GROMACS .gro file of N, CA and C in nm:
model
  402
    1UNK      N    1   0.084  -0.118   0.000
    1UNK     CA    2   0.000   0.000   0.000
    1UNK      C    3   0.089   0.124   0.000
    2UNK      N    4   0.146   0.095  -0.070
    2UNK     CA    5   0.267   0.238  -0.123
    2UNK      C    6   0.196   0.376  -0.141
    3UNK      N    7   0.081   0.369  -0.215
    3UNK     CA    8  -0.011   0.532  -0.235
    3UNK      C    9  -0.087   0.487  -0.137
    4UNK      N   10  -0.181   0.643  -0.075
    4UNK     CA   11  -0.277   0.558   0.012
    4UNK      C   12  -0.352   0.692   0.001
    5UNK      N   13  -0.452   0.701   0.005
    5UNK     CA   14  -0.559   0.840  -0.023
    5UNK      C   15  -0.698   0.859   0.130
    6UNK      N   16  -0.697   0.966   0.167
    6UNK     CA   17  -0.778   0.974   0.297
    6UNK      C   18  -0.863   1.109   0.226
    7UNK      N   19  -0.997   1.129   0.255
    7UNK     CA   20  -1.050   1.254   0.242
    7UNK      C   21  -1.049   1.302   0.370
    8UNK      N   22  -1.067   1.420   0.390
    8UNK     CA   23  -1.082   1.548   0.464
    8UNK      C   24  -1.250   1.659   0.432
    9UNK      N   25  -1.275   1.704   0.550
    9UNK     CA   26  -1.361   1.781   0.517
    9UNK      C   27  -1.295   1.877   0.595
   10UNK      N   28  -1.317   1.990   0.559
   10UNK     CA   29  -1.252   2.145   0.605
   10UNK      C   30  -1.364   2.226   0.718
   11UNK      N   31  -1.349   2.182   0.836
   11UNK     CA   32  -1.452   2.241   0.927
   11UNK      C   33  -1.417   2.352   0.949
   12UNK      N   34  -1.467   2.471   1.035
   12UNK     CA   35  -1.481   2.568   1.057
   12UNK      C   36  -1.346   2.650   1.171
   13UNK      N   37  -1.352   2.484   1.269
   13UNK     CA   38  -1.243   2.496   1.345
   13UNK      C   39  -1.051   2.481   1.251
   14UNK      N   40  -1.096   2.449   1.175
   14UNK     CA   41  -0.939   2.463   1.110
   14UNK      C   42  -0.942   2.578   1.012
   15UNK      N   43  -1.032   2.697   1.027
   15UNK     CA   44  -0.980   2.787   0.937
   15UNK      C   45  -0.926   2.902   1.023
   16UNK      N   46  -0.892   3.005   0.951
   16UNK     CA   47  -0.809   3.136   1.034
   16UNK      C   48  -0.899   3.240   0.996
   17UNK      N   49  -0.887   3.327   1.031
   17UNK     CA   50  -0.944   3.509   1.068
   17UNK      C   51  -0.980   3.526   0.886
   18UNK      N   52  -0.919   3.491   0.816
   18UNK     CA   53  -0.923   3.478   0.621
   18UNK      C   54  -1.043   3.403   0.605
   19UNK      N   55  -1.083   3.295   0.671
   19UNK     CA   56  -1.167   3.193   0.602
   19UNK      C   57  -1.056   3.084   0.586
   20UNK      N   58  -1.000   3.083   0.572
   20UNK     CA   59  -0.907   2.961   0.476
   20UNK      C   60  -0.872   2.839   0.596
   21UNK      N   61  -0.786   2.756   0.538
   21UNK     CA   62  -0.761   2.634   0.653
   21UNK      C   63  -0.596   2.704   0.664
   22UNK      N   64  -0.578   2.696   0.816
   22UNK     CA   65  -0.480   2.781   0.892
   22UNK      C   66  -0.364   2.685   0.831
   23UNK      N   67  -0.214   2.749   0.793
   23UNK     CA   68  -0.079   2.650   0.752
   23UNK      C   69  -0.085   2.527   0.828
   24UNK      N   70  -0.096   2.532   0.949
   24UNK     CA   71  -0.088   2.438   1.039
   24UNK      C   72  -0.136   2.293   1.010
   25UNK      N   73  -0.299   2.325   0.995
   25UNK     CA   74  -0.385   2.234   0.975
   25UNK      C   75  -0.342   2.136   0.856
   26UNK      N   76  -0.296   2.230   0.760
   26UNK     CA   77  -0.234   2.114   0.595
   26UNK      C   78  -0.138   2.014   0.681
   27UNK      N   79   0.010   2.049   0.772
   27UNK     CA   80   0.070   1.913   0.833
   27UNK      C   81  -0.019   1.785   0.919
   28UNK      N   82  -0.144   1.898   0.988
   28UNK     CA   83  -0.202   1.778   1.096
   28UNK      C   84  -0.308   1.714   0.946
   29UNK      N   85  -0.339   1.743   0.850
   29UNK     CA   86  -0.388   1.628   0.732
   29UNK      C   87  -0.352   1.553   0.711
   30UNK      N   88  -0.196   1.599   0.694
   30UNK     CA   89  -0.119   1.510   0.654
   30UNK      C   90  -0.078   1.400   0.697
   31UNK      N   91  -0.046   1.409   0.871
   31UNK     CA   92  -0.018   1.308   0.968
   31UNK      C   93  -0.147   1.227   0.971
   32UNK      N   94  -0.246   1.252   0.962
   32UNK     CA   95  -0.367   1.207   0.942
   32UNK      C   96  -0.385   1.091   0.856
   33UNK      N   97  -0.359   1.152   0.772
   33UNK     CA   98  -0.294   1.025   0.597
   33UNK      C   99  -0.191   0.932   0.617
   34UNK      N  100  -0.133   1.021   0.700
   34UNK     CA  101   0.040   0.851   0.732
   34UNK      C  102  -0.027   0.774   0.853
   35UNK      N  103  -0.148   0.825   0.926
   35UNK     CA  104  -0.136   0.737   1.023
   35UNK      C  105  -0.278   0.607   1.033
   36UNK      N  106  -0.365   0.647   0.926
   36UNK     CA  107  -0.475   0.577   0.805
   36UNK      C  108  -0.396   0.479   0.751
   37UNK      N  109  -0.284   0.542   0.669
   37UNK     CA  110  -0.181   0.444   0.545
   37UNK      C  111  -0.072   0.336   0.654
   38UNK      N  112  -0.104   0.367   0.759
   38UNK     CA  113  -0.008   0.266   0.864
   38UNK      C  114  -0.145   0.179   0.925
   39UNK      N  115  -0.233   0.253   0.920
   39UNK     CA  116  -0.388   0.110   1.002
   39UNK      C  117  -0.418   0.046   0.858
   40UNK      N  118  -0.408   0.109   0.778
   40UNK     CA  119  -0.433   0.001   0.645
   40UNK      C  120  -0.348  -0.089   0.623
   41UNK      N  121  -0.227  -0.065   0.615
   41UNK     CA  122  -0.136  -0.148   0.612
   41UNK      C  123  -0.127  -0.298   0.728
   42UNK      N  124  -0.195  -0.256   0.799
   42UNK     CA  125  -0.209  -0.374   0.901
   42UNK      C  126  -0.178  -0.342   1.023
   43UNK      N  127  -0.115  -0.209   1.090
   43UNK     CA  128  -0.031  -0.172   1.210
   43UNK      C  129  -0.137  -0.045   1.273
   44UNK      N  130  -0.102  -0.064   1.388
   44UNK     CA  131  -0.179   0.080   1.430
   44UNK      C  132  -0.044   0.172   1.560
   45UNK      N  133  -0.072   0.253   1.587
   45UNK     CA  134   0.031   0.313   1.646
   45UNK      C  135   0.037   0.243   1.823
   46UNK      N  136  -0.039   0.270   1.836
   46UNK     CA  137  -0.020   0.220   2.017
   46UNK      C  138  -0.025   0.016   2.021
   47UNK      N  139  -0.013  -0.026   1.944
   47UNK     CA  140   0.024  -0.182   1.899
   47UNK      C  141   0.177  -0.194   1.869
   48UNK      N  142   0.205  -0.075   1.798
   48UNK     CA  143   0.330  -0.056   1.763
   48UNK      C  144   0.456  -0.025   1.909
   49UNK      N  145   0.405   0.035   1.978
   49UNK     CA  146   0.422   0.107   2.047
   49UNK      C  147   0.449  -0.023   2.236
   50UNK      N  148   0.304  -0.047   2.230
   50UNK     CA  149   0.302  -0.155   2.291
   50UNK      C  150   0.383  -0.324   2.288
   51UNK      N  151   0.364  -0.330   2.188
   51UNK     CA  152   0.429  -0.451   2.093
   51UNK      C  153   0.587  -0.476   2.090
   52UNK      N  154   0.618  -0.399   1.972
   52UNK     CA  155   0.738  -0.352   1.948
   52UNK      C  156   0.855  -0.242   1.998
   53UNK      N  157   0.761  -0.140   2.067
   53UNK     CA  158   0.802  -0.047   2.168
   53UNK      C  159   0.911   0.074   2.048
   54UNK      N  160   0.819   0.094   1.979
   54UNK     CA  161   0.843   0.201   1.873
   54UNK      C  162   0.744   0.260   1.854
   55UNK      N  163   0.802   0.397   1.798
   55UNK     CA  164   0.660   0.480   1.722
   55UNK      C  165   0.750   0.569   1.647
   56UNK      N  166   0.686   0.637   1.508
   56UNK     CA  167   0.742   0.708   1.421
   56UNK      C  168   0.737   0.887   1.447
   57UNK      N  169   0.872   0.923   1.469
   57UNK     CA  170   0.870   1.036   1.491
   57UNK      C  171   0.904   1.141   1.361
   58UNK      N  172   0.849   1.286   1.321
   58UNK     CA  173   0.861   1.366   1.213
   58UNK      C  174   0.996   1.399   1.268
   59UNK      N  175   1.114   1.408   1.164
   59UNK     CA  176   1.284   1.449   1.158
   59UNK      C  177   1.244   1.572   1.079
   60UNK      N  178   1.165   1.560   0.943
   60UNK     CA  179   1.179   1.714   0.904
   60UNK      C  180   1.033   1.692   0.780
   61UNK      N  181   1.029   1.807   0.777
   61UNK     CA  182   0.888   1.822   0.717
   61UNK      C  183   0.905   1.949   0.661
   62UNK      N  184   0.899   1.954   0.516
   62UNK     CA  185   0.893   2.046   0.392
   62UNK      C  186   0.741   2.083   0.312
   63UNK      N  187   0.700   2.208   0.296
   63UNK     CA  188   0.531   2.199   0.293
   63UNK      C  189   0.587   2.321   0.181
   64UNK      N  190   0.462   2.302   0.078
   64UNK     CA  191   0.486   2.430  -0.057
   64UNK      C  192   0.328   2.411  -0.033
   65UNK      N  193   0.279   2.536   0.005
   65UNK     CA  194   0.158   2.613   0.018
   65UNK      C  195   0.136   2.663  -0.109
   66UNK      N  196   0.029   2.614  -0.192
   66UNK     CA  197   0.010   2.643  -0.342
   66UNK      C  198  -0.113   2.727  -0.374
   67UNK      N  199  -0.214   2.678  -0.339
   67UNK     CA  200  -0.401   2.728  -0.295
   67UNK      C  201  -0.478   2.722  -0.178
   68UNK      N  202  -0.553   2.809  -0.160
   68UNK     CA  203  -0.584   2.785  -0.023
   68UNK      C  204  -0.720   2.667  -0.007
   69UNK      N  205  -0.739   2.606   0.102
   69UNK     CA  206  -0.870   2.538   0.111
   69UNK      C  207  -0.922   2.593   0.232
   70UNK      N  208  -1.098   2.561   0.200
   70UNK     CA  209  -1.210   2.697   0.251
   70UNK      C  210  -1.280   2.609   0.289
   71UNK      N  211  -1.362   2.686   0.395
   71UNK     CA  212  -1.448   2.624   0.485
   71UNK      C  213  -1.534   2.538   0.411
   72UNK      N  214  -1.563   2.399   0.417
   72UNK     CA  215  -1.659   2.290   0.376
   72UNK      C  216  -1.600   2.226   0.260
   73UNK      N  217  -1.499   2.259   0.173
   73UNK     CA  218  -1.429   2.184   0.116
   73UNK      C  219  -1.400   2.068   0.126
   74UNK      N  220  -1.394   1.960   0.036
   74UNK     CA  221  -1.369   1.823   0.055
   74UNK      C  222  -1.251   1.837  -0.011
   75UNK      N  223  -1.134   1.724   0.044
   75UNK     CA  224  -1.016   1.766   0.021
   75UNK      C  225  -0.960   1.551   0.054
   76UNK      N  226  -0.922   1.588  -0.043
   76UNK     CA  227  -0.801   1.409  -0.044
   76UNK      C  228  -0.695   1.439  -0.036
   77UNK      N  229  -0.613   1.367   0.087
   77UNK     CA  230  -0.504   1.404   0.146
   77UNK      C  231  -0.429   1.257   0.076
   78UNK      N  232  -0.335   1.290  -0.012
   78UNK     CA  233  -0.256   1.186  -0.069
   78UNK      C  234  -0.135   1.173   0.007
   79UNK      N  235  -0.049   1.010  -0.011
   79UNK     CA  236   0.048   1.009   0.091
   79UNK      C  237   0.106   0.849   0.068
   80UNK      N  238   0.215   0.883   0.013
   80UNK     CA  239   0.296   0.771  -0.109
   80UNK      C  240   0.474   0.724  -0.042
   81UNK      N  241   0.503   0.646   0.041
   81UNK     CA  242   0.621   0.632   0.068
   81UNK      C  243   0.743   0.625  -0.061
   82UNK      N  244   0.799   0.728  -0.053
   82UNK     CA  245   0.940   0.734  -0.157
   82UNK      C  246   1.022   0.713  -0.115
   83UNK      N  247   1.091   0.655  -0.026
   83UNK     CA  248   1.178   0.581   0.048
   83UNK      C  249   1.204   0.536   0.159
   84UNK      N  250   1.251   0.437   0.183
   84UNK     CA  251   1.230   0.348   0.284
   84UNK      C  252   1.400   0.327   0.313
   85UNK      N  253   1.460   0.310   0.451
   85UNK     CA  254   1.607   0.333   0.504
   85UNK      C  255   1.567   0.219   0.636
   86UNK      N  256   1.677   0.180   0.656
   86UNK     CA  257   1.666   0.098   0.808
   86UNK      C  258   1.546   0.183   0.866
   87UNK      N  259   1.621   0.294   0.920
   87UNK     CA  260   1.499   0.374   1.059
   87UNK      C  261   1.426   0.445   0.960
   88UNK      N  262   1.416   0.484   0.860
   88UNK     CA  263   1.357   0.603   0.798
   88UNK      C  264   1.269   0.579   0.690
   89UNK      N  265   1.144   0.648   0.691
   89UNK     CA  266   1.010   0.658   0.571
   89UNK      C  267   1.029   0.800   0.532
   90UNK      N  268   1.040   0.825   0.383
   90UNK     CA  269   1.049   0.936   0.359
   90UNK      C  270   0.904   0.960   0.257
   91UNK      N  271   0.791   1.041   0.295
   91UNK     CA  272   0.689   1.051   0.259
   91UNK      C  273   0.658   1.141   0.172
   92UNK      N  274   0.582   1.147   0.057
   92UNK     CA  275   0.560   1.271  -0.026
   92UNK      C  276   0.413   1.279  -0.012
   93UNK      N  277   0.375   1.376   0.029
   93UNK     CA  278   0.263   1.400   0.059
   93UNK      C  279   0.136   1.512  -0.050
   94UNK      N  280  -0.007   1.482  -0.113
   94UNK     CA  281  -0.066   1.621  -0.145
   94UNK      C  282  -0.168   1.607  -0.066
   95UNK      N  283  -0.214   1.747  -0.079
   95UNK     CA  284  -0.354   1.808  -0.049
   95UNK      C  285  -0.406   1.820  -0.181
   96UNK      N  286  -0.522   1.778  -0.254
   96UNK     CA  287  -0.579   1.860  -0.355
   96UNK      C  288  -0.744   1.846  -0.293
   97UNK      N  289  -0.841   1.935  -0.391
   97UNK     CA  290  -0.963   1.955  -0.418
   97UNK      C  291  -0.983   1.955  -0.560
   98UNK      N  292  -1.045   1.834  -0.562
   98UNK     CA  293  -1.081   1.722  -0.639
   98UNK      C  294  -0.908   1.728  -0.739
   99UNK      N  295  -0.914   1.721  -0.899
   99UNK     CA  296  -0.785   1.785  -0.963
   99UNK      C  297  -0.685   1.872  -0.909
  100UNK      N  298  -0.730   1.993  -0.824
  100UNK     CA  299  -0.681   2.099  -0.807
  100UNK      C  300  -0.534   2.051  -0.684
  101UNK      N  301  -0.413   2.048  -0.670
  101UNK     CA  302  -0.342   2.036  -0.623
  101UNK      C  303  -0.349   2.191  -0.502
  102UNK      N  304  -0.369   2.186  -0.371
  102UNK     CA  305  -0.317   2.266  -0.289
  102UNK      C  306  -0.217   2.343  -0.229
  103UNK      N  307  -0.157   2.194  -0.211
  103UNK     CA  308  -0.038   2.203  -0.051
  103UNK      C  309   0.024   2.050  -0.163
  104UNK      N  310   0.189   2.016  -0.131
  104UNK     CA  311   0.260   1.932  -0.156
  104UNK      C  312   0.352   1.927  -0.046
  105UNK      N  313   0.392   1.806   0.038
  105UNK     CA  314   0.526   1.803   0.112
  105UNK      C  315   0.609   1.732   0.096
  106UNK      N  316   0.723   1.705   0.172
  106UNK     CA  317   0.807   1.593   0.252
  106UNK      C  318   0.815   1.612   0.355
  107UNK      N  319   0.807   1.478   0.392
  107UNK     CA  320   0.770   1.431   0.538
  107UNK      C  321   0.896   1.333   0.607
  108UNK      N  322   1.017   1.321   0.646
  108UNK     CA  323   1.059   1.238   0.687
  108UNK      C  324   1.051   1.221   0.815
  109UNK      N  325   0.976   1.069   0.832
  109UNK     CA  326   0.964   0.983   0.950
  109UNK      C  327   1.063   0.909   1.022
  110UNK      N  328   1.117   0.889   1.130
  110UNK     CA  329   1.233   0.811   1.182
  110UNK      C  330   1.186   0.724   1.277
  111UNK      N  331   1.183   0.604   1.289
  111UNK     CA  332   1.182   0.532   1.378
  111UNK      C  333   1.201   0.534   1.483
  112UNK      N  334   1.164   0.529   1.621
  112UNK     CA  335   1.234   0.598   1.761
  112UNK      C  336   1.222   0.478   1.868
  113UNK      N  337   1.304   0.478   1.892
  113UNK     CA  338   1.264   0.345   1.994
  113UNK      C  339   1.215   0.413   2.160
  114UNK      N  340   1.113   0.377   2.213
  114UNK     CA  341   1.048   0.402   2.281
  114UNK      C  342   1.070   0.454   2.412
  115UNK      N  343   1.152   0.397   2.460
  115UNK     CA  344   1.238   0.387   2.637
  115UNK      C  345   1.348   0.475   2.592
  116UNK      N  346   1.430   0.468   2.510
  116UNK     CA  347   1.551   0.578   2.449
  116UNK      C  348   1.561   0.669   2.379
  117UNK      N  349   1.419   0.672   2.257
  117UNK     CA  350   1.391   0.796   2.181
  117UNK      C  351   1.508   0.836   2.078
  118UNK      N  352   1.611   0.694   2.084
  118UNK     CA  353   1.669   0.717   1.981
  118UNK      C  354   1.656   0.624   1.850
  119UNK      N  355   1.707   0.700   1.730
  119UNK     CA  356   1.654   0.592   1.637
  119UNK      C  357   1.697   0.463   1.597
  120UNK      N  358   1.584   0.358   1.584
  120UNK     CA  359   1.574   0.232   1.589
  120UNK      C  360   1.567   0.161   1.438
  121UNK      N  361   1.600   0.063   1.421
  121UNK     CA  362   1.583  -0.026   1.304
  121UNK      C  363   1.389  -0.005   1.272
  122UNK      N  364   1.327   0.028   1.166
  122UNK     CA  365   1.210  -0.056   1.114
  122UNK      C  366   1.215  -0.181   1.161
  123UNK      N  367   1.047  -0.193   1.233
  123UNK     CA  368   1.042  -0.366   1.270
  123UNK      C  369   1.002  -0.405   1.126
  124UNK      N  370   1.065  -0.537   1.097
  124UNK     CA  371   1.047  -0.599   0.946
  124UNK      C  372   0.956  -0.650   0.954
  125UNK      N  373   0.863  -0.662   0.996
  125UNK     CA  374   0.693  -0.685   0.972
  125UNK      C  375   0.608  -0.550   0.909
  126UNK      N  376   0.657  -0.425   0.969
  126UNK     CA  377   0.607  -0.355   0.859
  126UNK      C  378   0.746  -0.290   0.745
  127UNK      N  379   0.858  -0.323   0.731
  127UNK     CA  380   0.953  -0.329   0.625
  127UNK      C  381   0.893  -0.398   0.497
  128UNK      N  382   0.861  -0.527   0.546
  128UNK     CA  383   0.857  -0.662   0.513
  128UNK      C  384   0.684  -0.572   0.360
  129UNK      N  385   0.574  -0.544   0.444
  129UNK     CA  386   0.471  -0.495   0.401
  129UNK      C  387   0.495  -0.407   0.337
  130UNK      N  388   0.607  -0.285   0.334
  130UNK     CA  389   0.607  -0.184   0.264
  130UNK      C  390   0.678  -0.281   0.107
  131UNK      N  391   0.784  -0.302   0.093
  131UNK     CA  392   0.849  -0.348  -0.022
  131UNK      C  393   0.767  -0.470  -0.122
  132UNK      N  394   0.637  -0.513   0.004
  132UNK     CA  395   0.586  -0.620  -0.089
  132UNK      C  396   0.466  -0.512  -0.170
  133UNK      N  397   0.445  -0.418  -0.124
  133UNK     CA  398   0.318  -0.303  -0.138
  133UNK      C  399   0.407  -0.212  -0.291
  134UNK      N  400   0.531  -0.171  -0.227
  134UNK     CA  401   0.564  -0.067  -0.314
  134UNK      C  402   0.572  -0.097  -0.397
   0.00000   0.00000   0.00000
């Protein structure tokens, strides 16, 4: 499940003093979409967490603000792993309305191991799922 697509509706609480959906809100979509494209995949975060005693932390996150999206808008938050590293998912992320492209990012995710918070190998159960997906 290499692409993975989530809709969004644009409530009232994520816009700013403009009308529009506040910068902010486009990253929390986004995390929204990686963390859908990780329960689809078969994993959920506090299993992960519990289980394996990992969870994926954002290292850096790149956002190109293109159009704005407005209150009641339906919006598909796209979200496609472009590389995969021992500890690291590097994510390309859009926002559009319907055709219309919004917001585009990168997202790199790091593996963190739980008790140390430093970064950890990918457990190869979801390694294993990404390369058979991609």
């Amino acid at each position: 499940m290499n692409h993975f697509e989530w809709p969004v509706r644009v409530y009232y609480e994520d816009t700013d003093a403009g009308g529009v959906v506040y910068y902010a809100n486009y990253l929390a979509y986004m995390e929204r979409a990686r963390t859908e494209w990780l329960r689809a995949t078969g994993f959920e975060n506090q299993r992960l967490m519990d289980e394996d005693g990992v969870v994926f932390a954002v290292r850096r996150a790149s956002v190109e603000y293109l159009k704005p999206a407005r209150l009641d808008d339906e919006l598909t938050v796209h979200a496609s792993v472009a590389q995969l590293k021992r500890a690291s998912l590097l994510f390309k992320q859009e926002i559009r309305r319907g055709d219309e492209l919004l917001c585009s990012g990168e997202i790199l995710l790091v593996c963190v191991d739980t008790h140390t918070f430093r970064p950890t190998s990918i457990p190869n159960k979801i390694r294993d799922r990404i390369d058979r997906t991609g």
